[in-house]
Short mmCIF file of C-alpha atoms in Angstrom, two decimals:
data_model
loop_
_atom_site.label_atom_id
_atom_site.label_comp_id
_atom_site.label_asym_id
_atom_site.label_seq_id
_atom_site.Cartn_x
_atom_site.Cartn_y
_atom_site.Cartn_z
CA MET A 1 0.00 0.00 0.00
CA ASN A 2 1.27 3.45 -0.89
CA TYR A 3 0.65 6.43 1.40
CA ASN A 4 0.39 10.09 0.48
CA GLN A 5 0.38 13.38 2.34
CA LEU A 6 -3.04 15.01 2.77
CA GLY A 7 -2.66 18.53 1.44
CA LYS A 8 -0.08 20.51 3.39
CA SER A 9 -0.90 18.67 6.60
CA THR A 10 1.10 16.07 8.50
CA ILE A 11 -1.62 13.46 7.87
CA GLN A 12 -0.63 10.47 5.73
CA VAL A 13 -3.43 8.55 4.00
CA SER A 14 -3.55 5.30 2.06
CA GLU A 15 -3.94 5.78 -1.69
CA ILE A 16 -6.90 3.39 -1.55
CA SER A 17 -9.54 4.51 0.96
CA PHE A 18 -12.67 2.85 2.31
CA GLY A 19 -15.95 4.57 1.39
CA CYS A 20 -18.28 3.56 4.22
CA MET A 21 -21.60 4.77 2.78
CA SER A 22 -22.60 1.37 1.39
CA LEU A 23 -22.11 -0.58 4.61
CA GLY A 24 -25.37 -2.25 5.55
CA PRO A 25 -27.24 -2.55 8.86
CA ASP A 26 -25.37 -5.74 9.85
CA HIS A 27 -22.82 -4.22 12.23
CA ALA A 28 -20.93 -7.48 12.71
CA ALA A 29 -20.37 -7.89 8.97
CA GLY A 30 -19.50 -4.22 8.58
CA THR A 31 -17.04 -4.33 11.44
CA ASP A 32 -15.34 -7.37 9.93
CA LEU A 33 -14.92 -5.56 6.60
CA LEU A 34 -13.51 -2.47 8.32
CA HIS A 35 -11.05 -4.54 10.34
CA ARG A 36 -9.95 -6.50 7.28
CA ALA A 37 -9.40 -3.27 5.38
CA ARG A 38 -7.29 -1.83 8.18
CA ALA A 39 -5.24 -5.02 8.39
CA SER A 40 -4.58 -4.77 4.65
CA GLY A 41 -3.09 -1.28 5.03
CA ILE A 42 -6.10 0.94 4.30
CA THR A 43 -6.03 3.83 6.77
CA LEU A 44 -8.54 6.42 5.51
CA PHE A 45 -12.18 5.66 6.23
CA ASP A 46 -14.76 8.09 4.85
CA THR A 47 -18.28 8.43 6.26
CA ALA A 48 -20.85 11.23 6.76
CA ASP A 49 -23.49 12.22 9.29
CA LEU A 50 -26.04 11.89 6.47
CA TYR A 51 -25.43 8.18 5.88
CA ASP A 52 -28.10 6.03 7.49
CA LYS A 53 -29.08 9.02 9.67
CA GLY A 54 -25.83 8.84 11.61
CA ALA A 55 -25.80 5.07 12.09
CA ASN A 56 -22.92 4.77 9.63
CA GLU A 57 -20.74 6.98 11.82
CA THR A 58 -21.78 4.91 14.83
CA LEU A 59 -20.71 1.71 13.09
CA VAL A 60 -17.32 3.14 12.12
CA GLY A 61 -16.73 4.58 15.58
CA GLN A 62 -17.57 1.33 17.32
CA ALA A 63 -15.42 -0.71 14.92
CA PHE A 64 -12.31 1.35 15.63
CA LYS A 65 -12.81 1.85 19.34
CA GLY A 66 -9.40 1.26 20.87
CA GLN A 67 -7.69 1.61 17.48
CA ARG A 68 -8.13 5.34 17.01
CA GLN A 69 -4.46 6.13 16.40
CA GLN A 70 -4.28 3.58 13.58
CA VAL A 71 -6.93 5.15 11.35
CA VAL A 72 -7.72 8.45 9.64
CA LEU A 73 -11.39 9.23 10.13
CA ALA A 74 -13.11 11.49 7.62
CA THR A 75 -16.74 12.55 7.89
CA LYS A 76 -18.99 15.21 6.39
CA VAL A 77 -21.47 17.88 7.43
CA GLY A 78 -24.04 20.18 5.83
CA ASN A 79 -27.10 18.02 5.25
CA GLN A 80 -29.53 18.38 8.16
CA TRP A 81 -32.14 15.71 8.67
CA ARG A 82 -35.67 17.01 9.23
CA PRO A 83 -37.18 16.18 12.62
CA ASP A 84 -39.80 13.91 11.01
CA GLY A 85 -37.12 11.97 9.10
CA SER A 86 -38.75 12.70 5.74
CA GLY A 87 -35.53 13.98 4.18
CA TRP A 88 -32.82 16.54 4.68
CA ASP A 89 -32.12 20.19 3.95
CA TRP A 90 -28.88 21.90 3.06
CA ASN A 91 -27.47 23.85 6.00
CA PRO A 92 -23.87 25.13 5.72
CA THR A 93 -24.22 27.75 8.46
CA LYS A 94 -21.63 28.25 11.15
CA ALA A 95 -24.14 27.57 13.92
CA TYR A 96 -25.20 24.26 12.43
CA ILE A 97 -21.65 23.02 11.75
CA LEU A 98 -20.56 23.80 15.32
CA GLN A 99 -23.59 21.89 16.60
CA ALA A 100 -23.35 18.95 14.18
CA VAL A 101 -19.69 18.23 14.90
CA GLU A 102 -20.55 17.37 18.50
CA HIS A 103 -22.96 14.68 17.34
CA SER A 104 -20.41 13.25 14.91
CA LEU A 105 -17.72 13.16 17.60
CA ARG A 106 -20.06 11.28 19.91
CA ARG A 107 -21.11 8.75 17.26
CA LEU A 108 -17.51 8.20 16.16
CA GLN A 109 -16.46 7.79 19.82
CA THR A 110 -13.54 10.16 19.43
CA ASP A 111 -12.51 13.60 20.60
CA TYR A 112 -11.21 14.69 17.20
CA ILE A 113 -11.96 14.15 13.51
CA ASP A 114 -9.01 13.92 11.14
CA LEU A 115 -10.81 15.37 8.12
CA TYR A 116 -14.13 17.22 8.38
CA GLN A 117 -15.69 17.91 4.98
CA LEU A 118 -18.50 20.14 3.79
CA HIS A 119 -20.89 17.72 2.09
CA GLY A 120 -21.63 19.84 -0.99
CA GLY A 121 -21.70 23.58 -1.54
CA THR A 122 -23.05 26.34 -3.78
CA LEU A 123 -22.09 29.95 -4.50
CA ASP A 124 -25.21 31.01 -2.61
CA ASP A 125 -23.82 29.61 0.65
CA PRO A 126 -22.46 31.88 3.40
CA ILE A 127 -18.97 30.66 2.48
CA ASP A 128 -17.06 32.99 4.83
CA GLU A 129 -19.23 31.84 7.70
CA THR A 130 -18.71 28.19 6.80
CA ILE A 131 -14.93 28.68 6.73
CA GLU A 132 -15.06 30.44 10.11
CA ALA A 133 -16.74 27.37 11.60
CA PHE A 134 -14.09 24.99 10.28
CA GLU A 135 -11.25 27.26 11.39
CA ARG A 136 -12.72 27.51 14.88
CA LEU A 137 -12.97 23.72 15.11
CA LYS A 138 -9.31 23.44 14.10
CA GLU A 139 -8.33 25.93 16.81
CA GLN A 140 -10.33 23.94 19.35
CA GLY A 141 -8.64 20.70 18.32
CA LYS A 142 -11.93 19.05 17.40
CA ILE A 143 -10.79 18.56 13.80
CA ARG A 144 -7.29 18.29 12.36
CA GLU A 145 -8.07 19.40 8.81
CA TYR A 146 -11.09 20.31 6.73
CA GLY A 147 -12.11 20.00 3.10
CA ILE A 148 -15.10 20.06 0.80
CA SER A 149 -16.90 17.41 -1.21
CA SER A 150 -17.89 19.16 -4.42
CA ILE A 151 -17.72 18.75 -8.18
CA ARG A 152 -18.50 22.42 -8.90
CA PRO A 153 -15.47 24.30 -10.24
CA ASN A 154 -16.86 27.70 -9.26
CA VAL A 155 -17.35 26.57 -5.65
CA ILE A 156 -13.94 24.88 -5.53
CA ARG A 157 -12.25 28.09 -6.74
CA GLU A 158 -13.89 30.07 -3.93
CA TYR A 159 -12.59 27.69 -1.25
CA VAL A 160 -9.13 27.64 -2.80
CA ARG A 161 -9.10 31.44 -2.73
CA LYS A 162 -10.58 31.96 0.73
CA SER A 163 -9.73 28.96 2.90
CA SER A 164 -7.06 26.52 3.98
CA VAL A 165 -8.86 23.38 2.80
CA ALA A 166 -6.65 20.30 2.81
CA SER A 167 -8.69 18.36 0.29
CA VAL A 168 -11.48 18.31 -2.25
CA MET A 169 -13.48 15.14 -2.83
CA MET A 170 -14.83 14.84 -6.35
CA GLN A 171 -16.07 12.30 -8.84
CA TYR A 172 -13.44 11.12 -11.32
CA SER A 173 -13.13 8.13 -13.61
CA LEU A 174 -12.55 7.20 -17.23
CA LEU A 175 -16.23 8.10 -17.75
CA ASP A 176 -15.98 11.40 -15.86
CA ARG A 177 -12.84 13.31 -16.74
CA ARG A 178 -14.35 16.75 -16.17
CA PRO A 179 -11.96 17.66 -13.32
CA GLU A 180 -8.97 17.39 -15.66
CA GLU A 181 -9.95 20.57 -17.45
CA SER A 182 -10.95 22.84 -14.60
CA CYS A 183 -9.79 21.59 -11.19
CA PHE A 184 -6.75 19.34 -11.04
CA ALA A 185 -4.10 21.89 -12.02
CA LEU A 186 -5.50 24.51 -9.64
CA LEU A 187 -5.62 22.12 -6.69
CA GLN A 188 -2.17 20.72 -7.36
CA GLU A 189 -0.75 24.25 -7.61
CA HIS A 190 -2.11 25.02 -4.12
CA GLN A 191 -1.07 21.65 -2.64
CA ILE A 192 -4.68 20.63 -2.00
CA SER A 193 -5.32 16.90 -2.15
CA VAL A 194 -7.92 15.37 -4.43
CA LEU A 195 -9.91 12.48 -2.99
CA THR A 196 -11.83 10.74 -5.74
CA ARG A 197 -15.08 8.83 -5.70
CA GLY A 198 -16.81 6.92 -8.47
CA SER A 199 -13.71 5.22 -9.88
CA TYR A 200 -15.83 2.40 -11.29
CA ALA A 201 -18.54 4.75 -12.66
CA GLN A 202 -21.34 2.83 -10.91
CA GLY A 203 -19.72 -0.43 -11.96
CA LEU A 204 -20.07 0.38 -15.66
CA LEU A 205 -16.32 0.12 -16.16
CA VAL A 206 -16.07 -3.18 -14.31
CA ASP A 207 -19.03 -5.52 -14.46
CA LYS A 208 -22.36 -3.74 -15.01
CA PRO A 209 -24.25 -3.71 -18.36
CA ALA A 210 -23.74 -0.56 -20.40
CA LYS A 211 -26.22 2.30 -20.10
CA PRO A 212 -26.06 6.06 -20.72
CA TYR A 213 -23.85 7.84 -18.16
CA LEU A 214 -23.51 11.61 -17.82
CA ASN A 215 -23.23 12.91 -21.41
CA TYR A 216 -22.09 9.55 -22.80
CA SER A 217 -24.33 7.28 -24.83
CA GLU A 218 -24.74 3.59 -24.11
CA ALA A 219 -22.47 2.83 -27.07
CA GLU A 220 -19.72 5.11 -25.74
CA VAL A 221 -19.97 3.57 -22.28
CA GLN A 222 -19.73 0.13 -23.84
CA ARG A 223 -16.65 1.21 -25.80
CA ALA A 224 -14.94 2.54 -22.66
CA ALA A 225 -15.67 -0.67 -20.77
CA ALA A 226 -14.36 -2.72 -23.68
CA VAL A 227 -11.05 -0.85 -23.62
CA VAL A 228 -10.81 -1.41 -19.86
CA GLN A 229 -11.31 -5.11 -20.51
CA GLN A 230 -8.71 -5.05 -23.27
CA VAL A 231 -6.12 -3.42 -21.01
CA ALA A 232 -7.01 -5.80 -18.18
CA ALA A 233 -6.42 -8.82 -20.41
CA GLY A 234 -2.71 -8.30 -19.91
CA SER A 235 -1.83 -8.44 -16.24
CA HIS A 236 -4.67 -6.57 -14.52
CA THR A 237 -8.27 -6.96 -13.44
CA PRO A 238 -10.87 -4.43 -14.70
CA ALA A 239 -11.06 -2.95 -11.19
CA GLU A 240 -7.28 -2.48 -11.13
CA VAL A 241 -7.42 -0.73 -14.50
CA ALA A 242 -10.26 1.60 -13.46
CA VAL A 243 -8.52 2.54 -10.20
CA GLY A 244 -5.11 2.71 -11.85
CA PHE A 245 -6.44 5.23 -14.35
CA VAL A 246 -7.62 7.44 -11.48
CA LEU A 247 -4.43 7.18 -9.45
CA GLN A 248 -2.13 7.96 -12.38
CA GLU A 249 -3.38 11.56 -12.15
CA PRO A 250 -0.74 13.48 -10.10
CA ALA A 251 -3.36 15.62 -8.31
CA VAL A 252 -5.10 12.56 -6.84
CA THR A 253 -4.04 11.60 -3.33
CA SER A 254 -6.46 8.74 -2.68
CA ALA A 255 -9.25 6.86 -4.44
CA VAL A 256 -12.20 6.38 -2.10
CA LEU A 257 -13.86 3.11 -3.07
CA GLY A 258 -17.34 2.22 -1.86
CA ILE A 259 -17.11 -1.16 -0.15
CA ARG A 260 -20.04 -3.30 0.95
CA THR A 261 -18.97 -6.91 0.27
CA ASP A 262 -15.96 -9.17 0.72
CA GLN A 263 -15.48 -9.20 -3.05
CA GLN A 264 -15.41 -5.42 -3.24
CA LEU A 265 -12.83 -5.30 -0.46
CA ASP A 266 -10.74 -7.94 -2.23
CA ASP A 267 -10.89 -5.83 -5.41
CA ALA A 268 -9.78 -2.76 -3.46
CA ILE A 269 -6.87 -4.60 -1.87
CA ARG A 270 -5.76 -5.92 -5.25
CA ALA A 271 -5.98 -2.40 -6.67
CA ALA A 272 -3.63 -1.26 -3.92
CA THR A 273 -0.98 -3.73 -5.01
CA ARG A 274 -1.53 -3.37 -8.76
CA GLN A 275 1.22 -2.96 -11.31
CA PRO A 276 1.21 0.62 -12.65
CA LEU A 277 -0.41 1.07 -16.03
CA SER A 278 2.08 1.57 -18.84
CA ALA A 279 2.17 4.69 -20.98
CA ALA A 280 0.70 2.69 -23.86
CA GLU A 281 -2.15 1.37 -21.69
CA LEU A 282 -2.95 4.85 -20.40
CA ALA A 283 -2.98 6.17 -23.95
CA MET A 284 -5.46 3.46 -24.96
CA LEU A 285 -7.75 4.41 -22.10
CA ARG A 286 -7.54 8.14 -22.76
CA GLN A 287 -8.37 7.64 -26.42
CA ALA A 288 -11.32 5.32 -25.77
CA ILE A 289 -13.96 8.05 -25.83
CA PRO A 290 -14.00 11.88 -26.11
CA VAL A 291 -13.18 13.79 -22.93
CA ASN A 292 -16.21 15.35 -21.25
CA ARG A 293 -16.25 18.78 -19.63
CA TYR A 294 -18.32 20.80 -17.20
CA GLU A 295 -21.20 22.64 -18.81
CA GLN A 296 -22.51 24.10 -15.53
CA HIS A 297 -20.99 25.56 -12.36
CA ARG A 298 -18.01 26.87 -14.29
#
C-alpha cells in the first residue's frame, strides 16, 4: 500500500480509501470488513453524518474503538435531517456546523476528527461563515483538517481562494474526466489533495451492463468498458485498470472506493498492489472516448 500526504498537513493517508456509505445494517459484517481493510493497510475511512441518519458513523466509531491512532477518520457535514425523518435540507451555516460536529464526535467515539468535509456547496452559501466554523474547530482541536466534497469548479475556486482546505473530494473516472480541465491543475498548484469517488462509474467500467452515463451514450460507455477489458487482459483486473487510471493523475491523493462486500474489499486490496499502467495502456484508455467537460458551475 502506498501512502500520500493530505494537502499541506502532516496526515498520511492510504492511496486506496474505504468509502463507508454502502455498509449495511449488519454491524458485525460491517465491522469485519472495516477490520480486514485496516489489516490490509487501508487507513482512511470516509463516512458522513447523512449516511443512514448517523448510524454509519456509529458503526465506524464502534469498529475502531481502541484503534483510534491507527486510522484516519473522515466525515462530512451540511445536510440536516428534518425532525420527522422525511428527508434533509442543506445547511452550511456556522451555527449548524458547530452543533453537528458534537454529534459526529459522539457517534464516532472520538474527541477529534481527522478530516471534516462540507458535504456539498453552492455559490449562494455563506462561504465565509462556513470557513469560520471549520477554522474555529481546528483551533479547538476538534478537527485536524477540513475539506469540501464538491464537483463544482466555481465553488472549488472560492474555497481555494478563501480557505485553507486540505482536500477536495470529487467524482473522477474514465467516464468522468471533467476535473482534468478545470480543477486538477488549480488544486495541485495550491497543494490541495484530491480524494476521488466513483472510480468504477457505478460499476459500468467493471461488471455492469452498459447504459447512458452523464453525457455519454450507451455505445460510448460500452466502448470505454471494452477498452478497460482489453487493457485488463494483460496483467490486470478491470477494477485495477479503473482505479489505476484514477491514481495515475498526479493531483489525486487517494481513491475512495465504496465497499459493501468481501469481493469489493478484495478488489480494493488488489488495486492497492496493482502494477502501474504503462504509458501505452494509459494512452489506450484516454483515447477510448472523447473527454467530457463541465457545462454548468463553471
